[in-house]
mmCIF file of C-alpha atoms in Angstrom:
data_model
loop_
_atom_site.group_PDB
_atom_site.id
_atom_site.type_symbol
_atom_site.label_atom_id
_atom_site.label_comp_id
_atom_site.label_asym_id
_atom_site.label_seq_id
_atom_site.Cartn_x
_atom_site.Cartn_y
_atom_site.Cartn_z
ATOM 1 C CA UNK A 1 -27.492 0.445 -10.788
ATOM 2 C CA UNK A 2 -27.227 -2.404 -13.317
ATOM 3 C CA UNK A 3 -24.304 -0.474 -15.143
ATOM 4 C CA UNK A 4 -22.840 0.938 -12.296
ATOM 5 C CA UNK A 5 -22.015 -3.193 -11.211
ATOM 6 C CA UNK A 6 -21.552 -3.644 -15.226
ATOM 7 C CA UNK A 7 -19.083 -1.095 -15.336
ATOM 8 C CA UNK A 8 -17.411 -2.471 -11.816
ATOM 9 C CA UNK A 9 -16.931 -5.683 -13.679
ATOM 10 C CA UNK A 10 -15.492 -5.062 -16.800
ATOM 11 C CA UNK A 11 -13.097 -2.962 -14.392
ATOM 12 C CA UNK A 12 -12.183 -5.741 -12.495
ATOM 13 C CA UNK A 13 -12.344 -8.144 -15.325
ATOM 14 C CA UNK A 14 -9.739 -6.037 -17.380
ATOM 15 C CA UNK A 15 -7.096 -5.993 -13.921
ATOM 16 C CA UNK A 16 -7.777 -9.708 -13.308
ATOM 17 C CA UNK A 17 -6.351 -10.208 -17.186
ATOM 18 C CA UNK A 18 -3.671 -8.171 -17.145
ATOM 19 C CA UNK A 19 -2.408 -8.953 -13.545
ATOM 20 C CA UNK A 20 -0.036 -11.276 -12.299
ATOM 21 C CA UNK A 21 0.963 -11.564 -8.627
ATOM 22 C CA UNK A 22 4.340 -10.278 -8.083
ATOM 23 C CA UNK A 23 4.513 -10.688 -4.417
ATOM 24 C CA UNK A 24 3.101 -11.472 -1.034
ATOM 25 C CA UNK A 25 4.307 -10.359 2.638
ATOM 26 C CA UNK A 26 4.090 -8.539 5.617
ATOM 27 C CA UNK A 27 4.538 -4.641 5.771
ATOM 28 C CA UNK A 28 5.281 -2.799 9.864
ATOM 29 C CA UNK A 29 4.445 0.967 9.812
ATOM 30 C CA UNK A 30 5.061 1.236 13.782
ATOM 31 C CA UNK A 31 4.219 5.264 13.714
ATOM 32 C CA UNK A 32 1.644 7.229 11.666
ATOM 33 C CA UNK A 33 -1.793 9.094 12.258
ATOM 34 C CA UNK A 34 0.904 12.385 12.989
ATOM 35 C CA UNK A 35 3.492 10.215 15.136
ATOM 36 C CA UNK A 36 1.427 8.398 17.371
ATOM 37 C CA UNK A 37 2.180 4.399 17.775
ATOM 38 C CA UNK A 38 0.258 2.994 15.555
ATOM 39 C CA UNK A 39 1.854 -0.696 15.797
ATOM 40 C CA UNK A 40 0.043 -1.569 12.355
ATOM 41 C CA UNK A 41 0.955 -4.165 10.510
ATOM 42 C CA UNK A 42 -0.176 -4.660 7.140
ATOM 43 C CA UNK A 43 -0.508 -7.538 4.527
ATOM 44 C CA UNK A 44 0.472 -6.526 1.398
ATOM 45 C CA UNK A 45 0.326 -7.850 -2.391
ATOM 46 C CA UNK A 46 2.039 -6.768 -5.330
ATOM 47 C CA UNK A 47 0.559 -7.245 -8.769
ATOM 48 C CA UNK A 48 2.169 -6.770 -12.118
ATOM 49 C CA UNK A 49 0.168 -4.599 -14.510
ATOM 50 C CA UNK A 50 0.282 -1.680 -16.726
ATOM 51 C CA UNK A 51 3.625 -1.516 -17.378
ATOM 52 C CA UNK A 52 4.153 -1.179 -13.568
ATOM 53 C CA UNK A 53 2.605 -2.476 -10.287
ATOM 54 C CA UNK A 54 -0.452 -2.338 -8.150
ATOM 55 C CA UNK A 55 -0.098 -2.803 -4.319
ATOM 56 C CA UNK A 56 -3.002 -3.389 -2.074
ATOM 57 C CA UNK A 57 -2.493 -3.372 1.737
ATOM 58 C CA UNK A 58 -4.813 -4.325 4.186
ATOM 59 C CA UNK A 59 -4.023 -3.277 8.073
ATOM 60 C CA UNK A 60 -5.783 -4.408 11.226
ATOM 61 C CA UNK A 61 -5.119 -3.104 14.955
ATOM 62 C CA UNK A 62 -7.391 -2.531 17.811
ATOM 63 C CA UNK A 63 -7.356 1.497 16.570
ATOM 64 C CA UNK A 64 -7.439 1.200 12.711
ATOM 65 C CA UNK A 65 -8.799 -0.648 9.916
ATOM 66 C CA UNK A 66 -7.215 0.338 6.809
ATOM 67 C CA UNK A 67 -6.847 -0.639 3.116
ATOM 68 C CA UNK A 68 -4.589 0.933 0.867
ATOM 69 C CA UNK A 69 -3.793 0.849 -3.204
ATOM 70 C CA UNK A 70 -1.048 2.492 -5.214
ATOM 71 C CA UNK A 71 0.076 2.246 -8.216
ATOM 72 C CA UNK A 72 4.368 2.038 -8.477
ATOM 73 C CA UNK A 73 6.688 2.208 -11.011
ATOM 74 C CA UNK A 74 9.746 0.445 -10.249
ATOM 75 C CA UNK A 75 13.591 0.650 -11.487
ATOM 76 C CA UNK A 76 16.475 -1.424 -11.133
ATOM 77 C CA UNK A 77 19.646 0.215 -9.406
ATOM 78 C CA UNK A 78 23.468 -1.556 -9.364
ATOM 79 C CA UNK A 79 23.287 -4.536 -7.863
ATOM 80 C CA UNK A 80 20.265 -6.740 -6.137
ATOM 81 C CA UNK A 81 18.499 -3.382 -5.502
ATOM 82 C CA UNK A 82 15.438 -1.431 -6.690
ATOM 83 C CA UNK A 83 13.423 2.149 -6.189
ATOM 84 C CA UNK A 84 10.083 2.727 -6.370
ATOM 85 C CA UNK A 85 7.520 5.195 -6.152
ATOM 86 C CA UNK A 86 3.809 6.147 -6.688
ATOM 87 C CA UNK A 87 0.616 7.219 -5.969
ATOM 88 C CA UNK A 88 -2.654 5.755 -4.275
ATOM 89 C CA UNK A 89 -5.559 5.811 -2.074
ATOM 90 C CA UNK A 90 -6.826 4.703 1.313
ATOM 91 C CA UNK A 91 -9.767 3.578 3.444
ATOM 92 C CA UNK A 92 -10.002 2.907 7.012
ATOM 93 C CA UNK A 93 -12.483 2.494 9.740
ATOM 94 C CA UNK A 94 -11.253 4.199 12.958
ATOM 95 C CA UNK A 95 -12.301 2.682 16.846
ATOM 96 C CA UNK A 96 -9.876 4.859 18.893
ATOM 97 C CA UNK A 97 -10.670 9.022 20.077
ATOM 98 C CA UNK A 98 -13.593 9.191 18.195
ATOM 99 C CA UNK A 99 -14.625 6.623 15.268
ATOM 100 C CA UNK A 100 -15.293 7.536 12.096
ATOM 101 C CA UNK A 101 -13.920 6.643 8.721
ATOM 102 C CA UNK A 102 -10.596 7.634 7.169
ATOM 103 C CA UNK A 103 -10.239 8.550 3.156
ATOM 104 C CA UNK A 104 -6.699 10.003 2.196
ATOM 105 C CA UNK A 105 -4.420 10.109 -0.899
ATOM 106 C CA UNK A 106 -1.083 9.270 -0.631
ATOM 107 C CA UNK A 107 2.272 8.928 -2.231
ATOM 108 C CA UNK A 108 4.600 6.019 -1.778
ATOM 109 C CA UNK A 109 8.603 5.862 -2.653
ATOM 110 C CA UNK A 110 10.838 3.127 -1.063
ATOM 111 C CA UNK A 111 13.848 0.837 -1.479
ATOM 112 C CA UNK A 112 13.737 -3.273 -1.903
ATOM 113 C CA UNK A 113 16.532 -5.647 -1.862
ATOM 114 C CA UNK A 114 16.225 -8.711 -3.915
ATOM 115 C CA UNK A 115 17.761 -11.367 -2.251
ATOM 116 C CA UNK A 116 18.970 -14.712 -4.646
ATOM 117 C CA UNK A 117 16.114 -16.826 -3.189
ATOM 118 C CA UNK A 118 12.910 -15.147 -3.731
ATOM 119 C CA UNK A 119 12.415 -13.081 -1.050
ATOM 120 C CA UNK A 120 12.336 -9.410 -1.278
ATOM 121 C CA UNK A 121 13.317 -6.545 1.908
ATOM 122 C CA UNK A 122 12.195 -3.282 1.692
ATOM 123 C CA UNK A 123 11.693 0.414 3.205
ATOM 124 C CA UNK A 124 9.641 2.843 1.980
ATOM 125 C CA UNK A 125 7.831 6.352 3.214
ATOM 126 C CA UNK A 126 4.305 6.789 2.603
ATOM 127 C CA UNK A 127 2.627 10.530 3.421
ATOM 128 C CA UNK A 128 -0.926 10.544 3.400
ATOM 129 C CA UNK A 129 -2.933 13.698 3.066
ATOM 130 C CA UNK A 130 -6.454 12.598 4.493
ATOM 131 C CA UNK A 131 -9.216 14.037 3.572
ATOM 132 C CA UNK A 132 -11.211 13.179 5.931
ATOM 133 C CA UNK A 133 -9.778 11.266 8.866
ATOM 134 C CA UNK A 134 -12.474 10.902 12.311
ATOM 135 C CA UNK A 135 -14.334 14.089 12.726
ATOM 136 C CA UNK A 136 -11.339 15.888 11.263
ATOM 137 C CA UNK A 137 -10.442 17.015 7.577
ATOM 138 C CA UNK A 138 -7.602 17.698 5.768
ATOM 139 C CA UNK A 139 -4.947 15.931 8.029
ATOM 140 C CA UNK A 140 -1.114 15.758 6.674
ATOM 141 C CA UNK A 141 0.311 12.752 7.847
ATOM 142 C CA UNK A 142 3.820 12.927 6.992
ATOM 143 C CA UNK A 143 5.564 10.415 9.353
ATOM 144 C CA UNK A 144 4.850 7.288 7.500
ATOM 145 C CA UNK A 145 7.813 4.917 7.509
ATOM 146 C CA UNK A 146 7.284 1.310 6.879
ATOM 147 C CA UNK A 147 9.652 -1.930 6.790
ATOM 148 C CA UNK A 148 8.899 -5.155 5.855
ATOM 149 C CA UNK A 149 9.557 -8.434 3.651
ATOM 150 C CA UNK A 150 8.036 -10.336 0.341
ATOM 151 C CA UNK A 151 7.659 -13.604 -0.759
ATOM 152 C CA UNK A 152 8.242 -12.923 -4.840
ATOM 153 C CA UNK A 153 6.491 -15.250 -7.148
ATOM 154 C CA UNK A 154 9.754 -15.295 -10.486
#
């Protein structure tokens, strides 16, 4: 147990070095869970690291409880605009049909506009396979849109 929350802080430790928030905001994913409103809305930070990014998300509604990582690798395109895309995890707590817990991977591409001051618009499309999501498993969520805004720390 003692190097199990060794190992958990040397982990953390080493991200907390070589991590530097990138941005802070608000992400809407109004459908998921296979088209259903979801009206989720999710805070989400951006940290620089590894030669690329690390987003956490955390969502709250009355139906899910959700938090979400991915790693992203990000390029420049003509102009004040970027792509991205990567690869992450989630967790969630579910209270609506029946509760239970839900554990998925996911990938994550999307656009962002980088406006002059520093605030940062973007779209992207996350599908989620979950592996376990209520009492069922293996669910393919594939209607994942999301839209939101960043504060950027430059």
């Amino acid at each position: 147990m003692k190097k199990n929350l060794f190992l958990i802080a040397v982990a953390i430790t080493s991200i907390s070095l070589n991590a530097q928030i990138h941005s802070v905001g608000l992400r809407m994913n109004p459908m998921s869970q296979l088209g259903e409103f979801a009206g989720i809305g999710e805070i989400t930070v951006q940290l620089e690291a590894f030669d690329g990014r690390i987003e956490a998300n955390l969502g709250l509604n009355k139906q899910v409880k959700e938090i979400t990582g991915t790693y992203q690798l990000a390029h420049d395109l003509p102009g004040a605009f970027s792509w991205y895309y990567g690869a992450g995890v989630t967790f969630g707590i579910r209270t609506f049909d029946s509760n239970g817990i839900n554990l998925g991977l996911l990938g994550i591409g999307g656009l962002e506009y980088n406006f002059d001051f520093p605030l940062q618009a973007f779209a992207d499309y996350r599908p989620t396979l979950y592996l376990i999501n209520g009492p069922n498993v293996g669910v393919l969520d594939l209607v994942a849109f999301g839209v939101g805004a960043r504060y950027r720390f430059d």
